[in-house]
Coordinates of C-alpha atoms in Angstrom, one line a residue:
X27 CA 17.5 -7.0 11.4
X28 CA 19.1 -9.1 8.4
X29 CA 22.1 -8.4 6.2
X30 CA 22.3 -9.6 2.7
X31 CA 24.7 -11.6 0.6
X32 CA 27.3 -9.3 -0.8
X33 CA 26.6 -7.4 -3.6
X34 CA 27.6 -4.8 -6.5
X35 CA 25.7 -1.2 -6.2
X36 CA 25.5 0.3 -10.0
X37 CA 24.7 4.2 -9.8
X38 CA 23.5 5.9 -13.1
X39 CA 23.3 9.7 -12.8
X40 CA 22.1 12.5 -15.0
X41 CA 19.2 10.4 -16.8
X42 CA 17.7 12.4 -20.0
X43 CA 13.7 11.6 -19.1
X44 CA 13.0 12.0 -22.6
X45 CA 14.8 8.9 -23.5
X46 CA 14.3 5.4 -22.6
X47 CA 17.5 4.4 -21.1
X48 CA 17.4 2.9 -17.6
X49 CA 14.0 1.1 -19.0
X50 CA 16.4 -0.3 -22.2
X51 CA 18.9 -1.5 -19.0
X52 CA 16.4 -3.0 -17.1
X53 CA 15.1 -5.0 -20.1
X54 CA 18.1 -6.4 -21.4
X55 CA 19.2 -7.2 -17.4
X56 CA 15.5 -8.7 -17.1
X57 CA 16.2 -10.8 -20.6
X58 CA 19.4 -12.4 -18.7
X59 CA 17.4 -13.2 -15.7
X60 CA 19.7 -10.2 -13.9
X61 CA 17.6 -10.2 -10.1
X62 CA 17.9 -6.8 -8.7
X63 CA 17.2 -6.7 -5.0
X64 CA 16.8 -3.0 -4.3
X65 CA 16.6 -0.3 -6.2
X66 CA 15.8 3.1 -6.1
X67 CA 14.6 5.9 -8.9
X68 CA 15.1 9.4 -8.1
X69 CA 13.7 12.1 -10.6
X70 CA 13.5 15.0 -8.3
X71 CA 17.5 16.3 -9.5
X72 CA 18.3 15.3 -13.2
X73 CA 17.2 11.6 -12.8
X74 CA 19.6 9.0 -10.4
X75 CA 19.2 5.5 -9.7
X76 CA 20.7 3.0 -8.0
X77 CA 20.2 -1.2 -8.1
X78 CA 22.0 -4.0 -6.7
X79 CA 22.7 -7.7 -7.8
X80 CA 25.3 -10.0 -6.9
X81 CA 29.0 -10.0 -7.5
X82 CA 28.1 -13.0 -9.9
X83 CA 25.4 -11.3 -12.3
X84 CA 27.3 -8.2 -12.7
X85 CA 30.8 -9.7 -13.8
X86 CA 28.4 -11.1 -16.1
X87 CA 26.8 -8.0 -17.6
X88 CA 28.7 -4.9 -16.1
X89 CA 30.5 -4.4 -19.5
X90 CA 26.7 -4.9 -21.3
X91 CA 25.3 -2.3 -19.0
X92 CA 28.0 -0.2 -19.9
X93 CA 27.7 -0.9 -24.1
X94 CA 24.3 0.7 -23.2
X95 CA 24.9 4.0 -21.7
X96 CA 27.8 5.0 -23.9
X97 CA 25.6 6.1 -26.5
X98 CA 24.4 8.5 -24.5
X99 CA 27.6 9.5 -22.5
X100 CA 26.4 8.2 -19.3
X101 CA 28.8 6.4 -17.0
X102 CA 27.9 4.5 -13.8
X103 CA 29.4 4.6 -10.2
X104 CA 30.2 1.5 -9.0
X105 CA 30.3 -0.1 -5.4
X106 CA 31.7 -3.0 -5.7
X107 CA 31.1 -4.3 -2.1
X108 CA 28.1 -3.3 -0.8
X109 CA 25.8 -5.2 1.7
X110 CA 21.9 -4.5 2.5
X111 CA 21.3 -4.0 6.3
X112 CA 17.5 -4.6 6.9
X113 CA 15.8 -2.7 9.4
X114 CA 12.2 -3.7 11.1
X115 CA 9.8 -2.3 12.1
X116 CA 10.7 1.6 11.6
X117 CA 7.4 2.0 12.7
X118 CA 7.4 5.4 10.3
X119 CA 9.4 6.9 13.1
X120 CA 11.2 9.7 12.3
X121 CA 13.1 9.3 15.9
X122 CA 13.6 5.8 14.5
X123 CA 14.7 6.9 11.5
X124 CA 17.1 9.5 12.6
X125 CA 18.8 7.4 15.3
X126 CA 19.7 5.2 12.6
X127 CA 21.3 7.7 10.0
X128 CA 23.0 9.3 13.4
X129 CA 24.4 5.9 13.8
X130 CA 25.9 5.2 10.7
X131 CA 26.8 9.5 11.2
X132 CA 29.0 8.9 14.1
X133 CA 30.7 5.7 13.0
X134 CA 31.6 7.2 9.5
X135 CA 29.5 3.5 8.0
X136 CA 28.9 5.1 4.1
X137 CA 25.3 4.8 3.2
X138 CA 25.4 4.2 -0.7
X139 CA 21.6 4.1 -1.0
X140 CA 18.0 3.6 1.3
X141 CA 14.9 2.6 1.0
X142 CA 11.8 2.2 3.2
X143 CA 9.4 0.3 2.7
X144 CA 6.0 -1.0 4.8
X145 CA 8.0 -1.6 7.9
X146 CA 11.5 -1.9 7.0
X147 CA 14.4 0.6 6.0
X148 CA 16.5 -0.6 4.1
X149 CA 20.2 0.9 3.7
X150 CA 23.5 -0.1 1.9
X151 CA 26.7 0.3 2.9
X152 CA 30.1 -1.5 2.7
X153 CA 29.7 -5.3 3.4
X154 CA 33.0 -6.1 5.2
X155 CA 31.2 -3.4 8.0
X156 CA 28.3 -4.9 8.4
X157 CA 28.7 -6.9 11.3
X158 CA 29.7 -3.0 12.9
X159 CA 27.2 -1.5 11.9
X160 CA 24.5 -4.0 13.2
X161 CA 26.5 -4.2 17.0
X162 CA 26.4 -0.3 16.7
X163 CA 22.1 -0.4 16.2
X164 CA 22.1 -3.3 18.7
X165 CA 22.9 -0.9 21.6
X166 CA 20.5 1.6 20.8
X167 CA 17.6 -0.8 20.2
X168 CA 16.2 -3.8 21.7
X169 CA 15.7 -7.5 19.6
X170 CA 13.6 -10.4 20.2
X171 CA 15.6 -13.3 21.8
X172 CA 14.4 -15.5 19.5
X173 CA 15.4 -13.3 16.5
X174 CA 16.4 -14.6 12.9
X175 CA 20.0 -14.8 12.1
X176 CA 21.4 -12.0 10.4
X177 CA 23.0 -14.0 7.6
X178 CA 21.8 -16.4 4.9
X179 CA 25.2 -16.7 4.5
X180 CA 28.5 -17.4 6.9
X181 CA 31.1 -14.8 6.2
X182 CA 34.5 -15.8 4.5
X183 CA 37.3 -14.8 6.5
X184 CA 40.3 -12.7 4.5
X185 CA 42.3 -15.6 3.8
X186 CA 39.4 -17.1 1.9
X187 CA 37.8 -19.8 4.5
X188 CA 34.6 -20.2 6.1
X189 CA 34.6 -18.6 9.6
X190 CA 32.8 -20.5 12.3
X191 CA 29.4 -19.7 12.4
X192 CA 27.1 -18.4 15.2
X193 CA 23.4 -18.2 15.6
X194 CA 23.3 -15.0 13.7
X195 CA 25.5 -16.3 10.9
X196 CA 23.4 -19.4 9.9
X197 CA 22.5 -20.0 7.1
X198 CA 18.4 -19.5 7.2
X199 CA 17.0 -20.1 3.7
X200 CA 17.7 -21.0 0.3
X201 CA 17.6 -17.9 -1.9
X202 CA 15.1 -18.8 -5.7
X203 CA 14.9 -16.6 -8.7
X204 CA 11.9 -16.6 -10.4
X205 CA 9.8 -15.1 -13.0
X206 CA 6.3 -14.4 -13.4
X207 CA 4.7 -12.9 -16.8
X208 CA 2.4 -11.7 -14.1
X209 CA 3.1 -11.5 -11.1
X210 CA 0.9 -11.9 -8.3
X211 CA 1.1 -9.3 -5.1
X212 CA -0.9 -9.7 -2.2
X213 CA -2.6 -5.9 -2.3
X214 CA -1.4 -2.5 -3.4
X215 CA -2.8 0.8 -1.9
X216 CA -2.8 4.3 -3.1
X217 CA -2.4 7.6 -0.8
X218 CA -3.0 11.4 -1.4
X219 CA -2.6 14.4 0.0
X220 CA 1.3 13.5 0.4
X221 CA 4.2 16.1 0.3
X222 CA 7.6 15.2 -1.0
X223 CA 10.8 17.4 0.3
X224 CA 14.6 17.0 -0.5
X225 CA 17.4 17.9 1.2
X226 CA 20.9 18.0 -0.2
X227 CA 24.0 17.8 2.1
X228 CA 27.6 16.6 2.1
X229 CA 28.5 13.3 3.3
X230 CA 29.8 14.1 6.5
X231 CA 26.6 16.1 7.8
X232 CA 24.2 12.7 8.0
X233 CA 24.9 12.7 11.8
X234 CA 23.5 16.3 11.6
X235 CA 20.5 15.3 9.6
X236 CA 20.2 11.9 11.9
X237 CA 19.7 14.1 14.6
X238 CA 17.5 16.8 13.5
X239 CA 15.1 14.3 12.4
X240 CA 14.8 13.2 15.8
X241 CA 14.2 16.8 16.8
X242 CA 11.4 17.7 14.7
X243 CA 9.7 14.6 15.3
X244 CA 7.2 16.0 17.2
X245 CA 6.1 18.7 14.8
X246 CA 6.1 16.3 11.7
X247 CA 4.5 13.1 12.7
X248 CA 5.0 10.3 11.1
X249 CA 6.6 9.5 7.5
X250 CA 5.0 7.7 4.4
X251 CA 8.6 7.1 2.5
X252 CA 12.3 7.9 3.3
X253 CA 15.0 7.5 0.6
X254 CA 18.5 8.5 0.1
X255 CA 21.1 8.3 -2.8
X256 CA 24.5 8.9 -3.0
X257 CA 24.6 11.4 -6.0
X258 CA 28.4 11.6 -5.9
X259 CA 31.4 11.0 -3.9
X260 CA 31.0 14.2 -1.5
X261 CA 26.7 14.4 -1.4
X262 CA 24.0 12.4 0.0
X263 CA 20.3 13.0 -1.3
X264 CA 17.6 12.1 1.1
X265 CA 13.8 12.2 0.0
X266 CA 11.2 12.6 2.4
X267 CA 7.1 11.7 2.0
X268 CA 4.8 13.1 4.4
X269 CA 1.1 14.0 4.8
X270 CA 0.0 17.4 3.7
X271 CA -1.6 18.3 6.5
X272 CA 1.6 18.6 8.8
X273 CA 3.0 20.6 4.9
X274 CA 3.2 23.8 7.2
X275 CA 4.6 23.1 10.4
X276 CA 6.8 20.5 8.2
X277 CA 8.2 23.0 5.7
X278 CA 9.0 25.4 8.3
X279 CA 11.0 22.9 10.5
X280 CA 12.5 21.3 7.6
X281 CA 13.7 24.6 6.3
X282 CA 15.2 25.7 9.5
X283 CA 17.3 22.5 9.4
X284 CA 18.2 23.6 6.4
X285 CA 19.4 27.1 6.5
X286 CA 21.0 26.6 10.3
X287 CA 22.8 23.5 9.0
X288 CA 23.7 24.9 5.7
X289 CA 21.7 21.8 3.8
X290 CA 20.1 22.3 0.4
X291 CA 16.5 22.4 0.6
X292 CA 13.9 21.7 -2.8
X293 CA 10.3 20.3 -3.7
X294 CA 7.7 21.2 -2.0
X295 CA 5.3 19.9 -3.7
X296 CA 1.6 17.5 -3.9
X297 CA 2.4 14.0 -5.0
X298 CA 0.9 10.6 -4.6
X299 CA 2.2 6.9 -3.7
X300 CA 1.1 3.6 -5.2
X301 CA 2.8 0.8 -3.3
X302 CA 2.7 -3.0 -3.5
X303 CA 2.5 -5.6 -0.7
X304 CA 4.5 -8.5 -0.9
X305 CA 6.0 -9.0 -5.1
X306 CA 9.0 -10.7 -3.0
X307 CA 11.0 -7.7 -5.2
X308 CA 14.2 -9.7 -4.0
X309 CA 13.3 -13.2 -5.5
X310 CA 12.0 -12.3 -9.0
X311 CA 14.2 -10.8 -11.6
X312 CA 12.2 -8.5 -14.3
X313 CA 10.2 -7.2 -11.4
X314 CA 11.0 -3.6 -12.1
X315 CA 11.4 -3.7 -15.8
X316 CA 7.5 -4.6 -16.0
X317 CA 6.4 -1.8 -13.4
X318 CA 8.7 1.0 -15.4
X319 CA 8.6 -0.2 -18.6
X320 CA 5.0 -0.2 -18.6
X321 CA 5.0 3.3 -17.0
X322 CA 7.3 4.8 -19.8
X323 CA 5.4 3.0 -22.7
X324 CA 1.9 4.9 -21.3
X325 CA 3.8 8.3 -20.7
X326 CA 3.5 8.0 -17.1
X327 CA 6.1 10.0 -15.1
X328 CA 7.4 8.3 -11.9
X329 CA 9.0 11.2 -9.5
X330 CA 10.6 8.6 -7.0
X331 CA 10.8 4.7 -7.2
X332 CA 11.9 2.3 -4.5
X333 CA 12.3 -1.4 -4.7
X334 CA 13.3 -3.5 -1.9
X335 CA 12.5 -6.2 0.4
X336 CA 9.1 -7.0 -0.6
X337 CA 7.5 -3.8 -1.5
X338 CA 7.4 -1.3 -4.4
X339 CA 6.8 2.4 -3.8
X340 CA 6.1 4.8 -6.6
X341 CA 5.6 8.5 -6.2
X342 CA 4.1 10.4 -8.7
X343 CA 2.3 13.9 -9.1
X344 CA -1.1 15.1 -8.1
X345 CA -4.1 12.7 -10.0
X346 CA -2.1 10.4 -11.5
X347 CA -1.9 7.3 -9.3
X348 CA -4.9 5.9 -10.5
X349 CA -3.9 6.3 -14.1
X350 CA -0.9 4.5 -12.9
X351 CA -2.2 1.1 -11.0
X352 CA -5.0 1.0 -13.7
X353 CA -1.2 0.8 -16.3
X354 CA -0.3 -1.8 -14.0
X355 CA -2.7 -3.8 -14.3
X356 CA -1.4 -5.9 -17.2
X357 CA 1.6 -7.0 -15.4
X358 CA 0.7 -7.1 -11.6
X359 CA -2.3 -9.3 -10.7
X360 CA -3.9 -9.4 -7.3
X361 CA -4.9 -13.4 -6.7
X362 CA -8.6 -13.9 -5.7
X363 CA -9.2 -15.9 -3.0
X364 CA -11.9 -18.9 -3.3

């Protein structure tokens, strides 16, 4: 488990997919070397996402990103305190999983956006609670003892000084920004045969979703992608990939949580992924401007993007993931080994 450095969480909701304008953001965010360390694309409900950068960047370009949208009467939502909490490994567990949204359920922690990746979940909140929400996760699950500190970063108490550090609040590396004109992954994988569901819900009901995810964990297996997004103040949108064999047991336990819990239920329908191992998402800004930009330019429809940690994870439809990594190509480069 790690927490991130605080950060600002910029929401853009009600995207027009014919136009280009969360790929003319990213470009003029990637042009000011603007990192973004998580983001996530959701096209499945009139086109929402949500990034993060530090306090720093965005005082430097949260009236630019603004400029931008009001052409086309968007506005954005923002958090302006948000920290990362960094699960590992989720193990694809939808037990796992749905422990952890009980969690921050029960103890009313907001969850402004999540991601999973390869083997981590990744899930924003307010940053002044994460030091809760992490002693609320330790007493359902078990750490190494010789686990990494929480923090890169000691906490700064109210009155503006440095608080005294403990193991968990060292400071454990020295963050780098980079950029790559291509940039080199360690592998990427594609997977078919994959379901994508939504469920829609107000805020207050993620305990009720936490736990009916460990309910039906049994008659779902395991998960290929979790996400959720904050659509507005009162709803919570969470995205879930699965295998298309368990489509039929799966619908039918995912609608009965729906209709007995009175949660909105959508999308049934085939889909692909395409991830990435390792781009180090975090450390290179203009990581996600190459990967949709390139995408939009070649007319390639991404249903659901996340970005975090060190992974990217793009869902699209049926027999087009292929036609996707081959787009990729030009701006993500596998390294060859001698």
């Amino acid at each position: 488990m790690k927490f991130s450095s605080e950060l600002v969480q910029v929401t853009l909701s009600d995207l027009p997919p014919e136009e280009s304008v969360l790929t003319d953001v990213l470009s003029h965010l990637a042009s000011r070397q603007i990192n973004l360390s998580f983001l996530c694309l959701d096209e499945t409900s009139g086109g929402c996402v949500s990034f993060c950068m530090t306090k720093t960047d965005y005082a430097l370009v949260g009236e630019l990103i603004d400029n931008l949208l009001q052409p086309h009467k968007i506005c954005s939502e923002v958090a302006a305190s948000v920290g990362t909490l960094t699960l590992f490994p989720h193990q694809s567990s939808l037990n796992i999983l749905g422990l952890v949204l009980t969690i921050f359920g029960q103890n009313e922690l907001p969850v402004y956006g999540m991601n999973s990746s390869i083997s981590a979940l990744a899930i924003n909140t307010d940053y002044h609670r994460l030091d809760e929400a992490a002693e609320r996760l330790k007493a359902l699950f078990l750490l190494p003892e010789n686990h990494a500190p929480f923090r890169q970063h000691p906490p700064v108490s109210i009155s503006g000084e440095q608080e005294t550090s403990n193991q968990e609040d060292l400071i454990v590396e020295t963050a780098a920004t980079y950029w790559e004109p291509v940039i080199k992954i360690y592998g990427s994988n594609i997977k078919t045969d994959l379901v994508i569901t939504t469920l829609s819900f107000p805020v207050d009901r993620l305990t009720v979703l936490g736990e009916q995810l460990q309910e039906i964990e049994n008659g779902m297996g395991r998960f290929e992608m979790a996400a959720m997004q904050q659509v507005d103040d009162q709803t919570l949108q969470f995205i879930l990939l699965y295998e298309s064999v368990n489509e039929q047991s799966s619908r039918k336990l995912l609608s009965d949580v729906a209709e007995n819990f009175s949660l909105s239920m959508a999308l049934n329908e085939p889909v692909e992924l395409l991830y990435f191992h390792g781009p180090h998402f975090q450390d290179r800004f203009g990581v996600a401007d190459a990967a949709l930009t390139t995408l939009k330019k070649h007319d390639l429809r991404i249903i659901v993007a996340g970005c975090s940690g060190t992974s990217i994870y793009l869902i699209t439809e049926e027999k087009k993931a292929i036609l996707i990594a081959e787009a990729l190509k030009t701006v993500f480069s596998v390294p060859k080994y001698v």
